[in-house]
Structures are given as C-alpha cells and as structure tokens.
PDB file of C-alpha atoms in Angstrom:
ATOM      1  CA  UNK T   1     118.665  71.526 110.725  1.00 66.00           C
ATOM      2  CA  UNK T   2     119.005  74.755 112.370  1.00 73.00           C
ATOM      3  CA  UNK T   3     116.159  77.018 112.869  1.00 94.00           C
ATOM      4  CA  UNK T   4     113.907  79.060 115.244  1.00 97.00           C
ATOM      5  CA  UNK T   5     110.867  77.359 116.678  1.00 97.00           C
ATOM      6  CA  UNK T   6     107.655  79.150 118.065  1.00 97.00           C
ATOM      7  CA  UNK T   7     105.021  77.230 120.089  1.00 96.00           C
ATOM      8  CA  UNK T   8     102.381  76.898 120.052  1.00 96.00           C
ATOM      9  CA  UNK T   9     100.893  77.690 116.631  1.00 96.00           C
ATOM     10  CA  UNK T  10      97.639  78.700 117.795  1.00 96.00           C
ATOM     11  CA  UNK T  11      96.703  79.993 121.390  1.00 95.00           C
ATOM     12  CA  UNK T  12      93.495  81.083 122.824  1.00 93.00           C
ATOM     13  CA  UNK T  13      93.377  83.222 125.837  1.00 90.00           C
ATOM     14  CA  UNK T  14      90.498  84.095 128.223  1.00 90.00           C
ATOM     15  CA  UNK T  15      90.237  87.818 129.257  1.00 88.00           C
ATOM     16  CA  UNK T  16      92.448  88.699 132.222  1.00 87.00           C
ATOM     17  CA  UNK T  17      94.979  85.639 131.702  1.00 91.00           C
ATOM     18  CA  UNK T  18      98.521  85.919 131.209  1.00 94.00           C
ATOM     19  CA  UNK T  19      99.742  83.686 128.446  1.00 95.00           C
ATOM     20  CA  UNK T  20     103.511  82.876 127.475  1.00 97.00           C
ATOM     21  CA  UNK T  21     104.646  82.278 123.811  1.00 97.00           C
ATOM     22  CA  UNK T  22     107.646  79.999 123.356  1.00 98.00           C
ATOM     23  CA  UNK T  23     110.642  80.963 121.091  1.00 98.00           C
ATOM     24  CA  UNK T  24     113.716  78.748 120.737  1.00 98.00           C
ATOM     25  CA  UNK T  25     116.585  78.912 118.215  1.00 97.00           C
ATOM     26  CA  UNK T  26     119.515  76.643 117.615  1.00 96.00           C
ATOM     27  CA  UNK T  27     121.293  78.896 115.292  1.00 95.00           C
ATOM     28  CA  UNK T  28     123.604  80.158 118.056  1.00 94.00           C
ATOM     29  CA  UNK T  29     122.394  83.595 117.226  1.00 94.00           C
ATOM     30  CA  UNK T  30     122.957  86.554 119.771  1.00 92.00           C
ATOM     31  CA  UNK T  31     120.146  88.739 119.296  1.00 94.00           C
ATOM     32  CA  UNK T  32     116.482  87.820 119.238  1.00 96.00           C
ATOM     33  CA  UNK T  33     113.265  89.842 118.704  1.00 96.00           C
ATOM     34  CA  UNK T  34     109.416  89.744 119.193  1.00 97.00           C
ATOM     35  CA  UNK T  35     107.143  91.459 116.678  1.00 96.00           C
ATOM     36  CA  UNK T  36     103.358  91.793 116.538  1.00 96.00           C
ATOM     37  CA  UNK T  37     101.428  91.725 113.228  1.00 94.00           C
ATOM     38  CA  UNK T  38      97.857  92.701 113.189  1.00 91.00           C
ATOM     39  CA  UNK T  39      95.775  91.578 109.985  1.00 83.00           C
ATOM     40  CA  UNK T  40      96.935  93.316 106.660  1.00 76.00           C
ATOM     41  CA  UNK T  41      99.593  95.353 108.983  1.00 80.00           C
ATOM     42  CA  UNK T  42     103.262  95.500 108.933  1.00 86.00           C
ATOM     43  CA  UNK T  43     105.640  94.281 111.828  1.00 92.00           C
ATOM     44  CA  UNK T  44     105.703  96.257 115.104  1.00 92.00           C
ATOM     45  CA  UNK T  45     108.632  95.580 117.405  1.00 93.00           C
ATOM     46  CA  UNK T  46     107.624  94.547 121.034  1.00 96.00           C
ATOM     47  CA  UNK T  47     111.007  93.807 122.707  1.00 97.00           C
ATOM     48  CA  UNK T  48     114.468  92.706 121.659  1.00 95.00           C
ATOM     49  CA  UNK T  49     117.575  91.229 123.244  1.00 95.00           C
ATOM     50  CA  UNK T  50     121.009  91.544 122.018  1.00 92.00           C
ATOM     51  CA  UNK T  51     122.556  89.398 124.512  1.00 92.00           C
ATOM     52  CA  UNK T  52     121.727  86.933 127.310  1.00 94.00           C
ATOM     53  CA  UNK T  53     120.228  88.533 130.566  1.00 95.00           C
ATOM     54  CA  UNK T  54     119.618  91.768 128.781  1.00 96.00           C
ATOM     55  CA  UNK T  55     116.661  93.037 126.774  1.00 96.00           C
ATOM     56  CA  UNK T  56     115.228  96.343 125.624  1.00 95.00           C
ATOM     57  CA  UNK T  57     111.719  97.563 125.026  1.00 96.00           C
ATOM     58  CA  UNK T  58     110.604  98.106 121.448  1.00 93.00           C
ATOM     59  CA  UNK T  59     107.800 100.476 120.101  1.00 91.00           C
ATOM     60  CA  UNK T  60     104.924  98.685 121.779  1.00 94.00           C
ATOM     61  CA  UNK T  61     106.241  97.001 124.830  1.00 96.00           C
ATOM     62  CA  UNK T  62     103.384  97.872 127.201  1.00 96.00           C
ATOM     63  CA  UNK T  63     101.419  94.989 128.408  1.00 96.00           C
ATOM     64  CA  UNK T  64     104.132  92.469 127.482  1.00 97.00           C
ATOM     65  CA  UNK T  65     107.151  91.066 129.372  1.00 97.00           C
ATOM     66  CA  UNK T  66     110.193  88.939 128.324  1.00 98.00           C
ATOM     67  CA  UNK T  67     113.141  87.077 129.673  1.00 98.00           C
ATOM     68  CA  UNK T  68     116.429  86.114 128.201  1.00 98.00           C
ATOM     69  CA  UNK T  69     118.041  83.517 130.799  1.00 97.00           C
ATOM     70  CA  UNK T  70     119.591  81.352 127.886  1.00 97.00           C
ATOM     71  CA  UNK T  71     120.983  82.320 124.507  1.00 96.00           C
ATOM     72  CA  UNK T  72     118.539  79.851 122.807  1.00 97.00           C
ATOM     73  CA  UNK T  73     115.392  81.096 124.511  1.00 98.00           C
ATOM     74  CA  UNK T  74     113.352  84.276 124.458  1.00 98.00           C
ATOM     75  CA  UNK T  75     109.736  83.610 125.681  1.00 98.00           C
ATOM     76  CA  UNK T  76     107.188  86.529 125.457  1.00 98.00           C
ATOM     77  CA  UNK T  77     104.444  86.789 128.179  1.00 97.00           C
ATOM     78  CA  UNK T  78     101.214  88.668 127.123  1.00 96.00           C
ATOM     79  CA  UNK T  79      99.927  89.969 130.230  1.00 94.00           C
ATOM     80  CA  UNK T  80      96.227  90.964 131.246  1.00 90.00           C
ATOM     81  CA  UNK T  81      97.367  94.654 130.939  1.00 89.00           C
ATOM     82  CA  UNK T  82      97.612  94.227 127.080  1.00 89.00           C
ATOM     83  CA  UNK T  83      94.121  95.333 126.201  1.00 87.00           C
ATOM     84  CA  UNK T  84      94.038  94.110 122.495  1.00 91.00           C
ATOM     85  CA  UNK T  85      96.124  91.090 122.435  1.00 93.00           C
ATOM     86  CA  UNK T  86      94.524  89.304 119.396  1.00 95.00           C
ATOM     87  CA  UNK T  87      97.359  89.233 116.850  1.00 96.00           C
ATOM     88  CA  UNK T  88      99.990  87.125 114.968  1.00 96.00           C
ATOM     89  CA  UNK T  89     103.255  87.115 116.966  1.00 97.00           C
ATOM     90  CA  UNK T  90     106.651  86.652 115.256  1.00 97.00           C
ATOM     91  CA  UNK T  91     109.852  85.691 116.916  1.00 98.00           C
ATOM     92  CA  UNK T  92     113.178  86.367 115.019  1.00 96.00           C
ATOM     93  CA  UNK T  93     116.956  86.167 115.588  1.00 96.00           C
ATOM     94  CA  UNK T  94     119.943  87.415 114.014  1.00 93.00           C
ATOM     95  CA  UNK T  95     123.707  86.323 114.098  1.00 89.00           C
ATOM     96  CA  UNK T  96     124.733  89.683 115.179  1.00 81.00           C
ATOM     97  CA  UNK T  97     122.968  92.531 117.064  1.00 77.00           C
ATOM     98  CA  UNK T  98     122.802  94.925 113.948  1.00 76.00           C
ATOM     99  CA  UNK T  99     120.906  92.364 111.816  1.00 76.00           C
ATOM    100  CA  UNK T 100     122.760  93.477 108.747  1.00 78.00           C
ATOM    101  CA  UNK T 101     122.674  89.918 107.586  1.00 84.00           C
ATOM    102  CA  UNK T 102     118.996  89.623 108.073  1.00 88.00           C
ATOM    103  CA  UNK T 103     116.710  88.300 110.684  1.00 93.00           C
ATOM    104  CA  UNK T 104     115.514  84.416 110.540  1.00 95.00           C
ATOM    105  CA  UNK T 105     111.959  84.335 111.681  1.00 96.00           C
ATOM    106  CA  UNK T 106     109.918  81.523 113.357  1.00 97.00           C
ATOM    107  CA  UNK T 107     106.524  80.438 111.779  1.00 96.00           C
ATOM    108  CA  UNK T 108     104.439  82.418 114.349  1.00 97.00           C
ATOM    109  CA  UNK T 109     101.840  82.085 116.976  1.00 97.00           C
ATOM    110  CA  UNK T 110      98.255  83.195 116.390  1.00 96.00           C
ATOM    111  CA  UNK T 111      96.860  84.571 119.622  1.00 96.00           C
ATOM    112  CA  UNK T 112      93.166  84.923 120.130  1.00 95.00           C
ATOM    113  CA  UNK T 113      91.405  86.289 123.115  1.00 91.00           C
ATOM    114  CA  UNK T 114      87.963  84.349 123.614  1.00 87.00           C
TER     115      UNK T 114
ATOM    116  CA  UNK V   1     111.317 106.326 114.853  1.00 50.00           C
ATOM    117  CA  UNK V   2     112.570 105.492 111.476  1.00 56.00           C
ATOM    118  CA  UNK V   3     109.851 104.929 108.769  1.00 74.00           C
ATOM    119  CA  UNK V   4     109.871 102.893 105.486  1.00 89.00           C
ATOM    120  CA  UNK V   5     107.171 104.016 102.992  1.00 93.00           C
ATOM    121  CA  UNK V   6     106.573 100.878 100.982  1.00 95.00           C
ATOM    122  CA  UNK V   7     104.398 100.909  97.794  1.00 96.00           C
ATOM    123  CA  UNK V   8     102.012  99.849  96.721  1.00 96.00           C
ATOM    124  CA  UNK V   9     100.186  98.620  99.593  1.00 94.00           C
ATOM    125  CA  UNK V  10      98.689  95.678  97.400  1.00 95.00           C
ATOM    126  CA  UNK V  11      98.759  94.629  93.840  1.00 96.00           C
ATOM    127  CA  UNK V  12      96.305  92.250  91.952  1.00 96.00           C
ATOM    128  CA  UNK V  13      97.917  91.070  88.763  1.00 95.00           C
ATOM    129  CA  UNK V  14      97.461  88.524  86.034  1.00 97.00           C
ATOM    130  CA  UNK V  15      99.728  85.480  85.982  1.00 97.00           C
ATOM    131  CA  UNK V  16     102.830  86.247  83.713  1.00 97.00           C
ATOM    132  CA  UNK V  17     102.999  90.034  84.366  1.00 97.00           C
ATOM    133  CA  UNK V  18     105.852  91.717  85.848  1.00 97.00           C
ATOM    134  CA  UNK V  19     105.644  93.381  89.277  1.00 96.00           C
ATOM    135  CA  UNK V  20     107.500  96.367  90.774  1.00 98.00           C
ATOM    136  CA  UNK V  21     107.413  97.673  94.284  1.00 98.00           C
ATOM    137  CA  UNK V  22     109.708 100.096  96.335  1.00 97.00           C
ATOM    138  CA  UNK V  23     110.511 101.326  99.752  1.00 97.00           C
ATOM    139  CA  UNK V  24     111.666 104.973 100.255  1.00 96.00           C
ATOM    140  CA  UNK V  25     112.760 106.842 103.382  1.00 93.00           C
ATOM    141  CA  UNK V  26     113.971 110.109 104.383  1.00 90.00           C
ATOM    142  CA  UNK V  27     117.013 108.611 106.242  1.00 89.00           C
ATOM    143  CA  UNK V  28     120.024 106.886 104.823  1.00 91.00           C
ATOM    144  CA  UNK V  29     120.254 103.010 104.948  1.00 92.00           C
ATOM    145  CA  UNK V  30     123.309 100.923 105.006  1.00 91.00           C
ATOM    146  CA  UNK V  31     121.559  97.622 104.356  1.00 93.00           C
ATOM    147  CA  UNK V  32     118.433  96.798 102.361  1.00 95.00           C
ATOM    148  CA  UNK V  33     116.605  93.570 102.768  1.00 95.00           C
ATOM    149  CA  UNK V  34     113.531  91.957 101.049  1.00 97.00           C
ATOM    150  CA  UNK V  35     111.352  89.425 102.708  1.00 97.00           C
ATOM    151  CA  UNK V  36     108.379  87.395 101.637  1.00 97.00           C
ATOM    152  CA  UNK V  37     105.910  86.276 103.990  1.00 96.00           C
ATOM    153  CA  UNK V  38     103.114  83.521 102.993  1.00 95.00           C
ATOM    154  CA  UNK V  39      99.834  83.275 104.868  1.00 90.00           C
ATOM    155  CA  UNK V  40     100.287  81.902 108.375  1.00 90.00           C
ATOM    156  CA  UNK V  41     104.116  81.896 108.169  1.00 93.00           C
ATOM    157  CA  UNK V  42     106.886  84.046 109.207  1.00 95.00           C
ATOM    158  CA  UNK V  43     108.843  86.257 106.600  1.00 96.00           C
ATOM    159  CA  UNK V  44     111.644  84.550 104.601  1.00 96.00           C
ATOM    160  CA  UNK V  45     114.736  86.420 103.411  1.00 95.00           C
ATOM    161  CA  UNK V  46     114.785  86.792  99.592  1.00 97.00           C
ATOM    162  CA  UNK V  47     117.711  89.311  98.849  1.00 96.00           C
ATOM    163  CA  UNK V  48     120.264  91.391 100.861  1.00 95.00           C
ATOM    164  CA  UNK V  49     121.704  94.429  99.408  1.00 96.00           C
ATOM    165  CA  UNK V  50     124.740  96.006 100.931  1.00 94.00           C
ATOM    166  CA  UNK V  51     125.992  98.841  98.474  1.00 95.00           C
ATOM    167  CA  UNK V  52     124.419 101.881  97.098  1.00 95.00           C
ATOM    168  CA  UNK V  53     123.651 101.122  93.418  1.00 96.00           C
ATOM    169  CA  UNK V  54     123.998  97.145  93.764  1.00 96.00           C
ATOM    170  CA  UNK V  55     121.727  95.097  91.736  1.00 97.00           C
ATOM    171  CA  UNK V  56     121.009  91.547  92.813  1.00 97.00           C
ATOM    172  CA  UNK V  57     118.868  88.738  91.517  1.00 97.00           C
ATOM    173  CA  UNK V  58     117.410  85.648  92.964  1.00 95.00           C
ATOM    174  CA  UNK V  59     115.681  83.675  90.381  1.00 96.00           C
ATOM    175  CA  UNK V  60     112.941  85.766  88.786  1.00 97.00           C
ATOM    176  CA  UNK V  61     113.315  88.312  91.645  1.00 98.00           C
ATOM    177  CA  UNK V  62     115.707  91.483  91.151  1.00 98.00           C
ATOM    178  CA  UNK V  63     116.298  94.019  93.795  1.00 98.00           C
ATOM    179  CA  UNK V  64     118.252  97.133  93.640  1.00 98.00           C
ATOM    180  CA  UNK V  65     119.814  99.474  96.576  1.00 97.00           C
ATOM    181  CA  UNK V  66     119.117 103.080  95.317  1.00 96.00           C
ATOM    182  CA  UNK V  67     122.272 105.418  94.669  1.00 96.00           C
ATOM    183  CA  UNK V  68     120.815 107.824  97.203  1.00 95.00           C
ATOM    184  CA  UNK V  69     120.687 105.111  99.832  1.00 94.00           C
ATOM    185  CA  UNK V  70     117.281 106.219 100.603  1.00 94.00           C
ATOM    186  CA  UNK V  71     115.241 103.801  98.676  1.00 96.00           C
ATOM    187  CA  UNK V  72     115.152 100.231  97.397  1.00 98.00           C
ATOM    188  CA  UNK V  73     113.321  98.336  94.562  1.00 98.00           C
ATOM    189  CA  UNK V  74     111.984  94.806  94.045  1.00 98.00           C
ATOM    190  CA  UNK V  75     110.986  93.423  90.860  1.00 98.00           C
ATOM    191  CA  UNK V  76     109.320  90.136  90.076  1.00 98.00           C
ATOM    192  CA  UNK V  77     109.333  88.888  86.335  1.00 98.00           C
ATOM    193  CA  UNK V  78     106.794  86.611  84.873  1.00 97.00           C
ATOM    194  CA  UNK V  79     104.495  86.163  88.054  1.00 97.00           C
ATOM    195  CA  UNK V  80     103.184  82.750  88.904  1.00 97.00           C
ATOM    196  CA  UNK V  81     100.488  81.851  91.457  1.00 95.00           C
ATOM    197  CA  UNK V  82     102.939  80.787  93.998  1.00 96.00           C
ATOM    198  CA  UNK V  83     104.236  84.518  94.105  1.00 97.00           C
ATOM    199  CA  UNK V  84     101.309  85.390  96.283  1.00 96.00           C
ATOM    200  CA  UNK V  85     102.267  86.603  99.688  1.00 96.00           C
ATOM    201  CA  UNK V  86     103.157  89.981 101.409  1.00 96.00           C
ATOM    202  CA  UNK V  87     106.641  91.404 100.385  1.00 97.00           C
ATOM    203  CA  UNK V  88     108.469  93.347 103.144  1.00 96.00           C
ATOM    204  CA  UNK V  89     111.386  95.735 102.800  1.00 96.00           C
ATOM    205  CA  UNK V  90     113.681  96.240 105.793  1.00 94.00           C
ATOM    206  CA  UNK V  91     116.534  98.566 106.152  1.00 91.00           C
ATOM    207  CA  UNK V  92     119.278  99.052 108.716  1.00 89.00           C
ATOM    208  CA  UNK V  93     120.335 102.493 109.576  1.00 83.00           C
ATOM    209  CA  UNK V  94     122.651 104.046 112.163  1.00 72.00           C
ATOM    210  CA  UNK V  95     119.911 106.446 112.958  1.00 71.00           C
ATOM    211  CA  UNK V  96     117.906 103.680 114.209  1.00 68.00           C
ATOM    212  CA  UNK V  97     120.527 102.153 116.448  1.00 69.00           C
ATOM    213  CA  UNK V  98     121.543  99.719 113.597  1.00 69.00           C
ATOM    214  CA  UNK V  99     118.350  97.737 114.015  1.00 78.00           C
ATOM    215  CA  UNK V 100     116.234  96.713 111.170  1.00 86.00           C
ATOM    216  CA  UNK V 101     113.131  98.943 110.296  1.00 88.00           C
ATOM    217  CA  UNK V 102     110.409  97.325 108.172  1.00 91.00           C
ATOM    218  CA  UNK V 103     108.068  98.732 105.602  1.00 93.00           C
ATOM    219  CA  UNK V 104     104.357  98.251 105.909  1.00 93.00           C
ATOM    220  CA  UNK V 105     104.548  95.463 103.343  1.00 94.00           C
ATOM    221  CA  UNK V 106     102.999  94.989  99.621  1.00 96.00           C
ATOM    222  CA  UNK V 107     100.378  92.298  99.450  1.00 95.00           C
ATOM    223  CA  UNK V 108     100.726  90.469  96.111  1.00 97.00           C
ATOM    224  CA  UNK V 109      97.799  88.618  94.718  1.00 96.00           C
ATOM    225  CA  UNK V 110      97.975  86.623  91.347  1.00 96.00           C
ATOM    226  CA  UNK V 111      95.241  85.614  89.076  1.00 93.00           C
ATOM    227  CA  UNK V 112      95.893  82.444  87.187  1.00 89.00           C
TER     228      UNK V 112
END
C-alpha cells in the first residue's frame, strides 16, 4: 500500500542536540511539506519542497533545516537553534505542487525536549 | 500571510446531535478541503470542494463551497463518539502561491 511514513513516532532530545525526523513516501508525489503542531493549535508550515533538490522556507523555518536529495524522502533536522522544539511534527506530500487534490499526511512524530 | 478563520474553536455535544462548523477568509479560494485529525495521528482528508456553491457529502458529513468563494461549511449529522477529533479546513488560493492554508481547527467532543 502506498503511503507516507514518519519515524520515529516519539523522540526525546536533550537540550543543545540536533535531531533528525524521517519522512518517506512511496506515492510518487512531487511535493512534500513539514508542519509543526502545538497542543490545541493549528498547523504551521516549517519547510516545503515542490521538486527534488529544491526547498523553500515556510512561516517558521528558524532553527530547522531540510534536504530533498530523493523524491521519496524529506528529512527534517531540528537544530539546537530551535529554542522551543517540543511539539508534534507532521510531514505531508501532494501529487502536484499546488496541493489542490489535498495533502496526504504521515502519522506524526512527537518530539520532547528533556 | 493568508488566514482562515475557523469556528467554533471547540464543541462539546451530545451523541446524536448535528454539528456545524465553518471557515471564512477575506481572500478568494479556488479549492476548499476538510480534514479530520484523531489524537496522535495525522489529518485525513474527508471532503474536497472545487466549485463555488458545490455541496458534497461523505456519509454523515456534508460540506459546501461558499458562493462568495471566501467561506466553506462542514456539517456532521447524528454525531457518534468516533466523530471525536479536530476538524481542519484548508483552502488553496492564488494569493498564497497556490499553497494550502489551514484553519486553526475545531475540536469536537461527543458525549455518549
């Protein structure tokens, strides 16, 4: 079955550490996205990529970095520069860059700073 | 950036009641989408709308694309406990570079 897989489901980070969240899709989608969700809040766009080897900052990119070396993969690194990284992170993909057919979301990674 | 105002922010209803929620914007949208997010999971697409005035159903869910193209509505009839979750609207607008803009979500709680 095609889908989008995020791993790990839960991640704990010590202050000052960088961590990388994995996102893989086998839907052959061109575009991929990373969102951050805080408790009781909506979705805020961190980064997006509409094509391999290209990505753009979203609304809250500071303290995060991404790469898009393969169509299937869009990993997100939460760096030590992100001062409040505890949140639920959602990866999504869409068949075409406009997303007019909707985004397919992964099941999320919950990151906690300890 | 673009903003979608979704209301209400939360609802606590009795099983069997009907539910209505909406999204509004000052901008015109070409596409409206409605998602449901269950606790600890990613949002799942429920309904997609592509034409002003369009009314689309998915089981007990019905959504409408407002005729002004600046709003959309979602109704759930005869709610059941498994309807619990957060419902998000999303709109696609040329003004937002054709990217999706998400509303803040409506948290639905159903009392058996």
